[in-house]
Coordinates of C-alpha atoms in Angstrom, one line a residue:
M24 CA 27.0 34.3 -17.6
S25 CA 25.1 36.9 -19.7
Q26 CA 27.9 36.7 -22.4
L27 CA 27.5 33.0 -22.9
T28 CA 26.1 31.9 -26.2
S29 CA 22.8 30.2 -26.3
S30 CA 24.3 26.8 -27.1
R31 CA 26.8 27.2 -24.2
R32 CA 23.9 27.8 -21.8
V33 CA 22.0 24.8 -23.1
G34 CA 25.1 22.7 -22.7
L35 CA 25.6 23.8 -19.1
Q36 CA 21.9 23.1 -18.4
L37 CA 22.2 19.6 -19.8
Q38 CA 25.3 18.9 -17.7
Q39 CA 23.6 20.1 -14.5
R40 CA 20.5 17.9 -15.3
A41 CA 22.7 14.9 -15.9
A42 CA 24.6 15.5 -12.7
T43 CA 21.4 15.9 -10.8
A44 CA 20.1 12.6 -12.2
L45 CA 23.3 10.8 -11.2
R46 CA 23.0 12.2 -7.6
M47 CA 19.4 10.9 -7.5
T48 CA 20.7 7.3 -7.6
K49 CA 21.7 7.7 -4.0
P50 CA 19.3 6.5 -1.2
R51 CA 16.8 8.8 0.5
A52 CA 19.0 9.3 3.4
A53 CA 20.8 12.1 1.5
F54 CA 17.6 14.2 2.0
A55 CA 16.6 12.9 5.4
T56 CA 17.7 13.8 8.9
P57 CA 19.6 11.0 10.7
T58 CA 16.6 10.0 12.7
V59 CA 14.3 9.8 9.6
A60 CA 17.0 8.0 7.7
R61 CA 17.4 5.3 10.4
S62 CA 13.6 4.9 10.6
L63 CA 13.3 4.5 6.8
A64 CA 16.2 2.1 6.7
T65 CA 14.4 -0.1 9.4
V66 CA 11.2 -0.1 7.4
S67 CA 13.1 -0.8 4.2
R68 CA 14.6 -3.9 5.7
Q69 CA 11.1 -5.0 6.8
T70 CA 9.3 -4.4 3.5
T71 CA 12.1 -4.6 0.8
P72 CA 10.5 -2.4 -1.9
K73 CA 11.1 -3.1 -5.6
R74 CA 14.4 -1.9 -7.0
V75 CA 14.4 1.1 -9.3
T76 CA 16.4 0.4 -12.4
L77 CA 18.2 3.4 -14.0
V78 CA 18.9 4.2 -17.6
N79 CA 21.7 6.4 -18.9
P80 CA 21.0 9.8 -17.4
H81 CA 23.2 11.6 -19.9
G82 CA 21.0 10.3 -22.7
M83 CA 17.9 11.2 -20.7
A84 CA 18.9 14.8 -20.3
A85 CA 19.6 15.2 -23.9
R86 CA 16.3 13.8 -25.0
A87 CA 14.2 15.6 -22.3
K88 CA 14.0 18.8 -24.4
M89 CA 12.1 17.3 -27.3
S90 CA 8.7 18.9 -27.6
T91 CA 5.7 17.8 -29.7
L92 CA 4.2 21.3 -29.6
S93 CA 6.6 24.1 -30.4
T94 CA 6.3 27.9 -30.7
N95 CA 4.5 28.8 -33.9
A96 CA 5.7 31.0 -36.7
A97 CA 4.4 34.2 -35.0
G98 CA 6.4 33.4 -31.9
I99 CA 3.3 32.7 -29.7
Q100 CA 3.8 30.0 -27.1
P101 CA 1.3 27.2 -27.2
E102 CA -1.2 27.0 -24.3
V103 CA -0.2 23.4 -23.7
R104 CA 3.3 22.0 -24.2
T105 CA 4.2 18.4 -24.3
L106 CA 7.6 16.9 -23.8
K107 CA 9.1 13.4 -24.3
N108 CA 11.5 12.6 -21.5
V109 CA 12.6 9.0 -22.1
G110 CA 9.5 7.0 -21.0
V111 CA 7.8 10.0 -19.4
R112 CA 5.3 12.1 -21.4
E113 CA 4.9 15.5 -19.9
I114 CA 2.0 17.9 -20.3
I115 CA 2.8 21.5 -19.3
L116 CA 0.0 24.0 -18.8
N117 CA 1.5 27.2 -20.3
R118 CA -0.6 30.3 -19.5
P119 CA 1.3 31.8 -16.5
K120 CA -0.2 35.3 -16.9
K121 CA -3.7 33.8 -16.7
F122 CA -2.9 31.5 -13.8
N123 CA -2.6 28.5 -16.2
A124 CA -6.4 28.5 -16.4
L125 CA -8.0 25.8 -18.4
N126 CA -9.9 26.6 -21.6
L127 CA -11.6 24.5 -24.2
N128 CA -8.7 24.6 -26.6
M129 CA -6.3 23.2 -23.9
V130 CA -8.8 20.4 -23.1
K131 CA -9.0 19.6 -26.8
L132 CA -5.2 19.6 -27.1
M133 CA -4.6 17.4 -24.1
T134 CA -7.3 14.8 -24.7
P135 CA -6.0 13.2 -27.9
E136 CA -2.4 13.3 -26.6
I137 CA -3.3 11.4 -23.5
Q138 CA -5.5 8.9 -25.5
A139 CA -2.5 8.2 -27.8
W140 CA -0.1 7.8 -24.8
E141 CA -2.5 5.4 -23.2
K142 CA -2.2 3.1 -26.2
S143 CA 1.5 3.5 -26.7
D144 CA 4.1 1.1 -25.3
L145 CA 6.7 3.8 -25.3
A146 CA 4.7 6.1 -22.9
K147 CA 5.5 4.7 -19.4
I148 CA 4.4 7.6 -17.3
I149 CA 2.2 10.7 -17.9
L150 CA 3.2 13.7 -15.9
L151 CA 1.1 16.9 -15.6
K152 CA 2.6 20.2 -14.4
S153 CA 2.5 23.9 -15.1
C154 CA 5.1 26.2 -16.6
G155 CA 5.5 28.0 -13.4
G156 CA 4.2 31.2 -11.8
K157 CA 1.7 31.3 -8.9
A158 CA -0.7 28.8 -10.2
F159 CA -0.8 25.2 -11.2
C160 CA -4.2 25.7 -12.7
A161 CA -6.6 28.2 -11.1
G162 CA -9.8 27.1 -12.8
G163 CA -11.3 27.6 -16.3
D164 CA -11.1 30.4 -18.8
V165 CA -13.3 30.5 -22.0
K166 CA -13.2 33.4 -24.4
S167 CA -16.1 32.1 -26.5
N168 CA -18.2 35.2 -25.7
V169 CA -17.6 38.8 -26.4
S170 CA -18.4 39.7 -22.8
L171 CA -15.0 38.4 -21.8
F172 CA -13.3 41.2 -23.7
L173 CA -15.1 43.8 -21.5
F174 CA -12.7 42.7 -18.7
S175 CA -9.0 43.5 -18.9
W176 CA -6.5 41.7 -16.7
K177 CA -5.2 45.1 -15.6
K178 CA -8.6 46.3 -14.4
I179 CA -9.4 43.2 -12.3
R180 CA -7.7 42.9 -9.0
E181 CA -6.1 39.4 -9.5
E182 CA -4.4 39.2 -6.1
E183 CA -7.6 40.2 -4.3
Y184 CA -9.7 37.6 -5.9
V185 CA -7.1 34.8 -5.4
S186 CA -6.6 35.8 -1.8
E187 CA -10.4 35.5 -1.2
G188 CA -10.5 32.0 -2.8
Y189 CA -11.9 33.0 -6.2
G190 CA -9.6 32.3 -9.1
I191 CA -10.0 35.2 -11.4
C192 CA -10.0 32.8 -14.4
I193 CA -12.8 30.8 -12.8
L194 CA -14.9 34.0 -12.8
L195 CA -14.0 34.9 -16.4
F196 CA -14.9 31.4 -17.5
Y197 CA -18.2 31.5 -15.6
I198 CA -19.3 34.9 -17.0
A199 CA -18.9 33.5 -20.5
V200 CA -21.0 30.4 -19.7
V201 CA -23.6 32.6 -18.0
D202 CA -23.9 34.9 -21.0
L203 CA -24.2 32.0 -23.5
A204 CA -26.9 30.4 -21.4
A205 CA -28.8 33.8 -21.2
E206 CA -28.8 33.9 -25.0
G207 CA -30.4 30.4 -25.1
K208 CA -27.1 28.8 -26.3
T209 CA -27.2 26.0 -23.7
K210 CA -25.3 23.5 -25.9
E211 CA -22.4 26.0 -26.4
A212 CA -22.5 27.0 -22.8
I213 CA -22.2 23.4 -21.6
E214 CA -19.6 22.2 -24.1
F215 CA -16.6 23.1 -22.0
F216 CA -18.1 21.1 -19.0
E217 CA -18.7 18.1 -21.4
K218 CA -15.1 18.0 -22.7
E219 CA -13.6 18.8 -19.3
Y220 CA -15.5 16.0 -17.5
Q221 CA -14.7 13.6 -20.3
L222 CA -11.0 14.3 -19.8
D223 CA -11.1 14.2 -16.0
H224 CA -12.8 10.8 -16.1
F225 CA -10.4 9.5 -18.7
I226 CA -7.4 10.6 -16.5
G227 CA -9.0 8.9 -13.5
T228 CA -9.3 5.6 -15.3
L229 CA -6.0 5.4 -17.1
E230 CA -3.9 2.3 -17.0
T231 CA -0.8 4.3 -17.7
P232 CA 0.5 5.8 -14.4
F233 CA -0.4 9.5 -14.1
V234 CA 1.4 12.0 -11.9
S235 CA 0.1 15.5 -11.2
I236 CA 2.4 18.1 -9.7
M237 CA 0.1 20.7 -8.1
D238 CA 2.7 23.3 -7.5
G239 CA 0.7 26.5 -7.0
I240 CA -3.0 27.6 -6.9
T241 CA -5.2 24.6 -7.7
M242 CA -8.9 25.3 -8.1
G243 CA -11.7 24.3 -10.5
G244 CA -10.3 22.8 -13.6
G245 CA -6.9 22.2 -11.9
V246 CA -8.6 20.1 -9.3
G247 CA -10.4 18.0 -12.0
L248 CA -7.2 17.3 -13.8
S249 CA -5.5 16.0 -10.7
V250 CA -7.7 14.7 -7.9
H251 CA -8.8 11.5 -9.6
A252 CA -5.2 10.5 -10.6
P253 CA -3.2 7.9 -8.7
F254 CA -0.3 10.3 -7.8
R255 CA -1.1 13.9 -6.7
I256 CA 1.9 15.9 -5.4
A257 CA 1.4 19.0 -3.3
T258 CA 4.2 21.4 -2.5
E259 CA 4.6 24.4 -0.1
N260 CA 3.1 26.5 -2.9
T261 CA -0.1 24.5 -3.3
L262 CA -3.3 26.4 -2.5
F263 CA -6.5 24.2 -2.9
A264 CA -10.1 25.4 -2.8
M265 CA -13.5 24.6 -4.2
P266 CA -15.2 28.0 -3.7
E267 CA -18.1 27.5 -6.1
T268 CA -21.0 27.8 -3.6
G269 CA -19.8 31.5 -3.1
I270 CA -20.8 32.2 -6.7
G271 CA -24.1 30.3 -6.6
F272 CA -22.7 27.1 -8.2
L273 CA -21.6 23.6 -7.2
P274 CA -18.2 22.0 -6.6
D275 CA -18.0 20.0 -9.8
V276 CA -15.2 18.2 -11.7
G277 CA -16.0 15.0 -9.8
G278 CA -16.4 16.8 -6.4
S279 CA -19.4 14.7 -5.6
F280 CA -17.1 11.6 -5.8
F281 CA -13.9 12.8 -4.2
L282 CA -15.3 15.1 -1.5
S283 CA -17.7 12.3 -0.2
R284 CA -14.7 10.0 0.1
L285 CA -12.5 12.2 2.3
D286 CA -12.4 11.3 6.0
G287 CA -15.5 11.8 8.1
Q288 CA -17.3 15.1 7.2
L289 CA -14.2 16.8 5.9
G290 CA -15.4 16.8 2.3
T291 CA -18.8 18.1 3.2
Y292 CA -17.1 21.0 5.1
L293 CA -14.8 21.9 2.2
G294 CA -17.5 21.6 -0.4
L295 CA -20.0 23.9 1.5
T296 CA -17.6 26.5 2.8
G297 CA -15.0 26.7 0.0
K298 CA -12.4 26.7 2.7
R299 CA -8.8 27.0 1.4
L300 CA -6.1 24.5 2.2
S301 CA -2.5 25.1 1.6
A302 CA 0.8 23.2 1.5
S303 CA 0.9 20.1 3.8
D304 CA -2.8 20.6 4.7
V305 CA -3.7 19.4 1.2
F306 CA -1.7 16.2 1.8
Y307 CA -3.1 15.5 5.3
A308 CA -6.7 16.1 4.0
G309 CA -6.2 13.3 1.5
I310 CA -6.4 15.6 -1.6
A311 CA -2.7 15.0 -2.4
T312 CA -1.0 11.6 -2.1
H313 CA 2.5 13.1 -1.5
Y314 CA 4.0 16.3 -0.2
V315 CA 7.3 17.2 -1.9
P316 CA 9.2 20.5 -1.5
S317 CA 9.2 22.4 -4.8
S318 CA 13.0 22.5 -4.7
R319 CA 13.1 18.7 -5.1
I320 CA 10.6 18.6 -8.0
P321 CA 13.3 18.8 -10.8
A322 CA 15.2 16.0 -9.3
L323 CA 12.0 14.0 -8.9
E324 CA 11.2 14.4 -12.5
A325 CA 14.7 13.2 -13.5
R326 CA 14.3 10.2 -11.3
L327 CA 10.9 9.3 -12.8
S328 CA 12.4 9.4 -16.3
E329 CA 15.1 6.9 -15.2
I330 CA 12.7 4.2 -14.1
E331 CA 12.9 1.3 -16.6
N332 CA 9.8 -0.6 -15.6
P333 CA 7.5 2.0 -13.9
T334 CA 4.7 0.2 -12.2
H335 CA 2.5 2.2 -9.8
E336 CA 4.4 0.6 -6.9
V337 CA 7.8 1.6 -8.2
I338 CA 6.6 5.1 -9.0
N339 CA 5.2 5.5 -5.5
T340 CA 8.5 4.4 -4.0
A341 CA 10.4 6.9 -6.2
I342 CA 8.1 9.8 -5.3
E343 CA 8.4 8.9 -1.6
E344 CA 12.2 9.3 -1.8
F345 CA 11.7 13.0 -2.4
S346 CA 8.9 13.6 0.1
A347 CA 9.3 16.2 2.8
E348 CA 10.2 15.0 6.3
M349 CA 6.7 15.6 7.8
D350 CA 7.9 15.7 11.4
Q351 CA 9.4 19.1 10.4
E352 CA 6.2 20.4 8.9
P353 CA 3.2 22.0 10.7
V354 CA 0.5 19.7 11.9
F355 CA -2.9 19.4 10.1
S356 CA -4.7 22.7 10.7
L357 CA -8.1 20.9 10.5
G358 CA -7.0 18.1 12.8
G359 CA -7.6 17.6 16.6
D360 CA -10.5 19.5 18.1
I361 CA -11.5 21.3 14.9
R362 CA -11.7 18.0 13.0
S363 CA -14.0 16.6 15.8
A364 CA -16.2 19.7 15.5
I365 CA -16.4 19.3 11.7
D366 CA -17.6 15.8 12.1
R367 CA -20.0 16.8 14.8
C368 CA -21.6 19.7 13.0
F369 CA -21.5 18.6 9.3
K370 CA -22.9 15.1 9.8
Y371 CA -26.5 16.2 9.2
D372 CA -28.4 15.9 5.9
T373 CA -29.9 19.4 5.9
V374 CA -28.0 22.7 5.9
E375 CA -30.4 24.0 8.5
E376 CA -29.3 21.3 11.0
I377 CA -25.6 22.0 10.2
V378 CA -26.1 25.7 10.9
A379 CA -28.0 25.0 14.1
S380 CA -25.2 22.7 15.3
L381 CA -22.5 25.3 14.5
E382 CA -24.4 27.9 16.5
K383 CA -24.2 25.7 19.6
E384 CA -20.4 25.4 19.3
E385 CA -19.5 29.0 20.5
T386 CA -15.9 28.8 19.2
E387 CA -13.9 31.1 16.9
W388 CA -13.8 28.3 14.3
A389 CA -17.6 28.0 14.4
E390 CA -18.1 31.7 14.1
E391 CA -15.9 31.8 11.0
T392 CA -17.6 28.9 9.5
L393 CA -21.1 30.4 10.0
K394 CA -19.9 33.6 8.4
L395 CA -18.8 31.7 5.4
L396 CA -22.0 29.7 5.1
K397 CA -24.2 32.8 5.5
S398 CA -22.4 34.5 2.6
M399 CA -23.1 31.6 0.2
S400 CA -26.1 31.0 -2.0
P401 CA -28.8 29.1 0.0
T402 CA -29.7 27.1 -3.1
A403 CA -26.1 26.2 -4.0
L404 CA -25.5 25.1 -0.4
K405 CA -28.5 22.8 -0.4
V406 CA -27.7 21.3 -3.8
T407 CA -24.1 20.8 -2.9
L408 CA -25.0 19.0 0.3
Q409 CA -27.4 16.7 -1.6
Q410 CA -24.8 16.3 -4.3
I411 CA -22.1 15.1 -1.8
R412 CA -24.5 12.8 0.0
T413 CA -25.7 11.2 -3.3
G414 CA -22.1 11.0 -4.6
A415 CA -21.0 8.8 -1.7
S416 CA -22.9 5.8 -3.3
L417 CA -22.2 6.6 -6.9
S418 CA -19.3 5.4 -9.2
L419 CA -16.9 7.9 -10.7
A420 CA -18.8 7.9 -14.0
Q421 CA -22.1 8.3 -12.4
A422 CA -20.8 11.2 -10.4
F423 CA -19.7 13.1 -13.5
K424 CA -23.0 12.4 -15.2
M425 CA -24.9 13.7 -12.2
E426 CA -22.8 16.9 -12.1
Y427 CA -23.3 17.4 -15.9
H428 CA -27.0 17.2 -15.3
L429 CA -26.8 19.6 -12.3
V430 CA -24.7 22.2 -14.3
Q431 CA -27.6 22.4 -16.8
K432 CA -30.0 23.1 -13.9
F433 CA -27.8 25.9 -12.5
L434 CA -27.7 27.5 -16.0
E435 CA -31.5 27.8 -15.8
G436 CA -31.5 29.4 -12.4
H437 CA -30.9 32.8 -11.0
D438 CA -28.1 32.5 -8.4
F439 CA -25.2 31.3 -10.7
A440 CA -25.4 34.4 -12.9
E441 CA -26.0 36.6 -9.9
G442 CA -23.0 35.2 -8.0
V443 CA -20.6 35.7 -10.9
N444 CA -21.8 39.2 -11.8
S445 CA -21.6 40.3 -8.1
Q446 CA -18.0 39.3 -7.9
L447 CA -17.0 41.1 -11.0
A448 CA -18.9 44.3 -10.3
K449 CA -16.8 47.4 -9.4
P450 CA -17.2 48.2 -6.6
R451 CA -18.0 44.6 -5.7
K452 CA -21.5 44.1 -4.4
K453 CA -23.1 41.6 -2.2
A454 CA -24.9 39.0 -4.1
S455 CA -28.7 39.1 -4.0
W456 CA -29.6 35.4 -3.8
Q457 CA -33.1 34.2 -4.7
P458 CA -34.3 32.8 -2.4
S459 CA -32.2 34.8 0.1
A460 CA -32.7 32.5 3.1
L461 CA -32.2 28.8 3.8
S462 CA -35.8 28.6 5.2
D463 CA -37.1 29.8 1.8
V464 CA -35.6 27.0 -0.1
N465 CA -38.0 24.1 0.0
N466 CA -35.9 20.9 0.3
A467 CA -38.5 18.6 -1.4
K468 CA -39.0 21.1 -4.3
L469 CA -35.2 21.6 -4.7
K470 CA -34.6 17.8 -5.0
Q471 CA -37.4 17.4 -7.5
E472 CA -36.2 20.4 -9.7
Y473 CA -32.4 19.8 -9.5
F474 CA -32.1 16.0 -9.1
D475 CA -35.2 14.2 -10.2
S476 CA -36.4 16.1 -13.3
P477 CA -34.6 15.4 -16.5
S478 CA -32.1 17.7 -18.3
P479 CA -31.8 18.0 -22.1
L480 CA -28.2 16.8 -22.5
R481 CA -26.5 13.6 -21.3
L482 CA -22.8 13.1 -20.8
E483 CA -21.1 10.5 -22.9
L484 CA -17.6 9.5 -21.5
L485 CA -14.6 8.4 -23.5
N486 CA -14.4 4.9 -22.0
R487 CA -16.5 2.5 -20.0
K488 CA -14.1 2.0 -17.1
D489 CA -15.5 2.8 -13.7
F490 CA -15.0 2.3 -10.0
K491 CA -16.6 3.2 -6.7
L492 CA -13.4 3.4 -4.7
Y493 CA -10.1 4.9 -5.9
P494 CA -8.1 1.9 -7.1
H495 CA -4.7 3.4 -6.0
R496 CA -5.8 4.8 -2.6
K497 CA -3.1 2.7 -0.9
Y498 CA -0.6 5.3 -2.1
M499 CA -2.3 8.0 0.1
L500 CA -2.1 8.3 3.8
P501 CA -4.2 5.7 5.5
S502 CA -7.8 6.8 5.8
E503 CA -9.8 7.0 9.0
D504 CA -11.7 3.9 8.0
D505 CA -8.3 2.1 7.4
V506 CA -7.4 2.9 11.0
K507 CA -10.8 1.8 12.3
R508 CA -10.5 -1.6 10.7
V509 CA -7.2 -2.2 12.4
V510 CA -8.4 -1.1 15.8
T511 CA -11.5 -3.2 15.6
G512 CA -9.6 -6.3 14.2
E513 CA -11.5 -6.3 10.9
T514 CA -8.2 -6.2 9.0
A515 CA -7.2 -9.8 8.4
D516 CA -3.5 -9.6 9.2
V517 CA -3.6 -7.8 12.5
G518 CA -4.2 -10.9 14.6
I519 CA -6.6 -11.6 17.5
Y520 CA -5.0 -9.4 20.1
A521 CA -5.7 -5.7 20.7
L522 CA -3.0 -3.4 19.6
S523 CA -1.5 -0.4 21.4
H524 CA -1.1 3.1 19.9
D525 CA 2.5 2.3 19.0
E526 CA 1.7 -1.1 17.5
I527 CA -1.0 0.5 15.3
V528 CA 1.4 3.2 14.1
Q529 CA 4.1 0.6 13.3
Y530 CA 1.5 -1.5 11.5
F531 CA 0.7 1.4 9.1
L532 CA 4.4 2.3 8.7
R533 CA 5.0 -1.2 7.5
D534 CA 1.9 -1.3 5.4
R535 CA 2.8 2.1 3.7
N536 CA 6.5 1.3 3.4
G537 CA 7.6 4.1 5.8
K538 CA 5.5 6.8 4.1
Q539 CA 6.1 10.3 5.4
G540 CA 3.1 11.6 7.4
V541 CA 1.7 8.2 8.4
K542 CA 2.6 8.6 12.1
A543 CA 1.0 12.0 12.5
K544 CA -2.1 11.0 10.7
V545 CA -2.6 7.7 12.5
L546 CA -2.0 9.3 15.9
D547 CA -4.5 12.1 15.2
V548 CA -7.2 9.6 14.3
L549 CA -6.4 7.4 17.4
K550 CA -6.6 10.4 19.7
R551 CA -10.0 11.5 18.3
K552 CA -11.6 8.2 17.7
T553 CA -10.5 5.7 20.4
H554 CA -10.3 5.4 24.1
F555 CA -8.7 2.9 26.5
I556 CA -10.7 0.2 28.3
E557 CA -9.1 -1.4 31.3
K558 CA -10.0 -5.0 32.0
D559 CA -8.2 -7.5 34.2
E560 CA -5.2 -5.3 34.6
S561 CA -4.9 -4.9 30.9
K562 CA -5.7 -2.0 28.5
S563 CA -7.2 -2.2 25.1
L564 CA -8.3 0.4 22.5
K565 CA -12.0 0.8 21.7
W566 CA -13.3 2.6 18.6
I567 CA -15.6 5.5 19.2
Y568 CA -18.6 5.3 16.8

């Protein structure tokens, strides 16, 4: 194979791509176990999803290699590559040695491209992915300050930082921001946040279907580029975290919006603790809409390019064809008793009450959680909790504007700079938070300083579109609130009679067109949130409030 000419290799690749595309015209049963195939066939007959129309896969494969951003004359690869693949417009994050970390240049490259595609009749789907490596996008990386050059990639223990939940590029980005703020260059320090938030909001409000393939470490900037999109694909390589409270900061990029809309108190728990989720956990938590094995991603991309009229409904059906068989995957690690404990302990509106509740649990999970919280900045914890509680009633645009305001407040404070510098110190030191204890952070004063007092700069977004609930949430697993409405009879089409466990599961399988993971999710919710009531020799389910 090493003796083949370059053109020969390209020819073979195109043949393989075309053959793959042809194979993808077969039904999902080719991937499924017999049991799953029969189940999906039954649901298919009940729901009859829209038919996916295919174009010539040979032509598709030949055109897929066209790029609008090519290698420059010096042979340097661009940080963002874009490809035209029939009606699909692909954005490829292209900094594998730096964990595909987002920088201001990348944001400025992506924004006009996506704006143009939104207006184009030829761009049917926008797809975001990385060029490979361990990360999809592990945060932000700005080299706008000379301080960055004091740190070499070889000197910083990349694996150690990633394993502890801190993307090294996130830290490199933050040290630049901290230094600019210390020099009084607030506008320059905040520019990246401004442009990033504008792009994140624009992606979340696109009319053109947007698919994000989160195949690898997804933190910070990578979360912002993905989590507000209608289709968010996790793989077995996905590692999600919002670890900002550990460096004296807040979970931004719209975290106040999406964390507050996860089931129960799950978002509060993730935002305060920075807990990492991997693989199928990202899907069950509601952060991803689909879970697809990485080995199926190339075939999925080929299938998406073949769709002639790619509505959101048709795209959802196409992605689901490649989804993993979730009955063969591990159960949600934060489900069951742990999930009940999360709701029980994190339902309070002060961090002090949350800590007191955890101390009463006397479980290994509670001990681990307390250890995490006690290592975080007390100020960041209290701001984050207030941020998430406030975000629950805000629109997406309002959430981004609040976070832009809060970022400016953090740049004026002590803990953000302290948290970043303590992580980059060699040997690493324990952060010296000011104040150092939760009891020393006055709640009323904090609210006045961080939330009520004005900041010098305001965020202007790229469009006026907005919403308070994700418009495409029906492509996710059913939420806990969805299940509650069926159990209580609030959903219009469930009838007047109480439903059994099996009937509720079947309802959601029909409603979600046989979506993988529905059964496990619904059963977990029913086990935690309902109990049977016997009356006149009959049993009915009652929701536990």
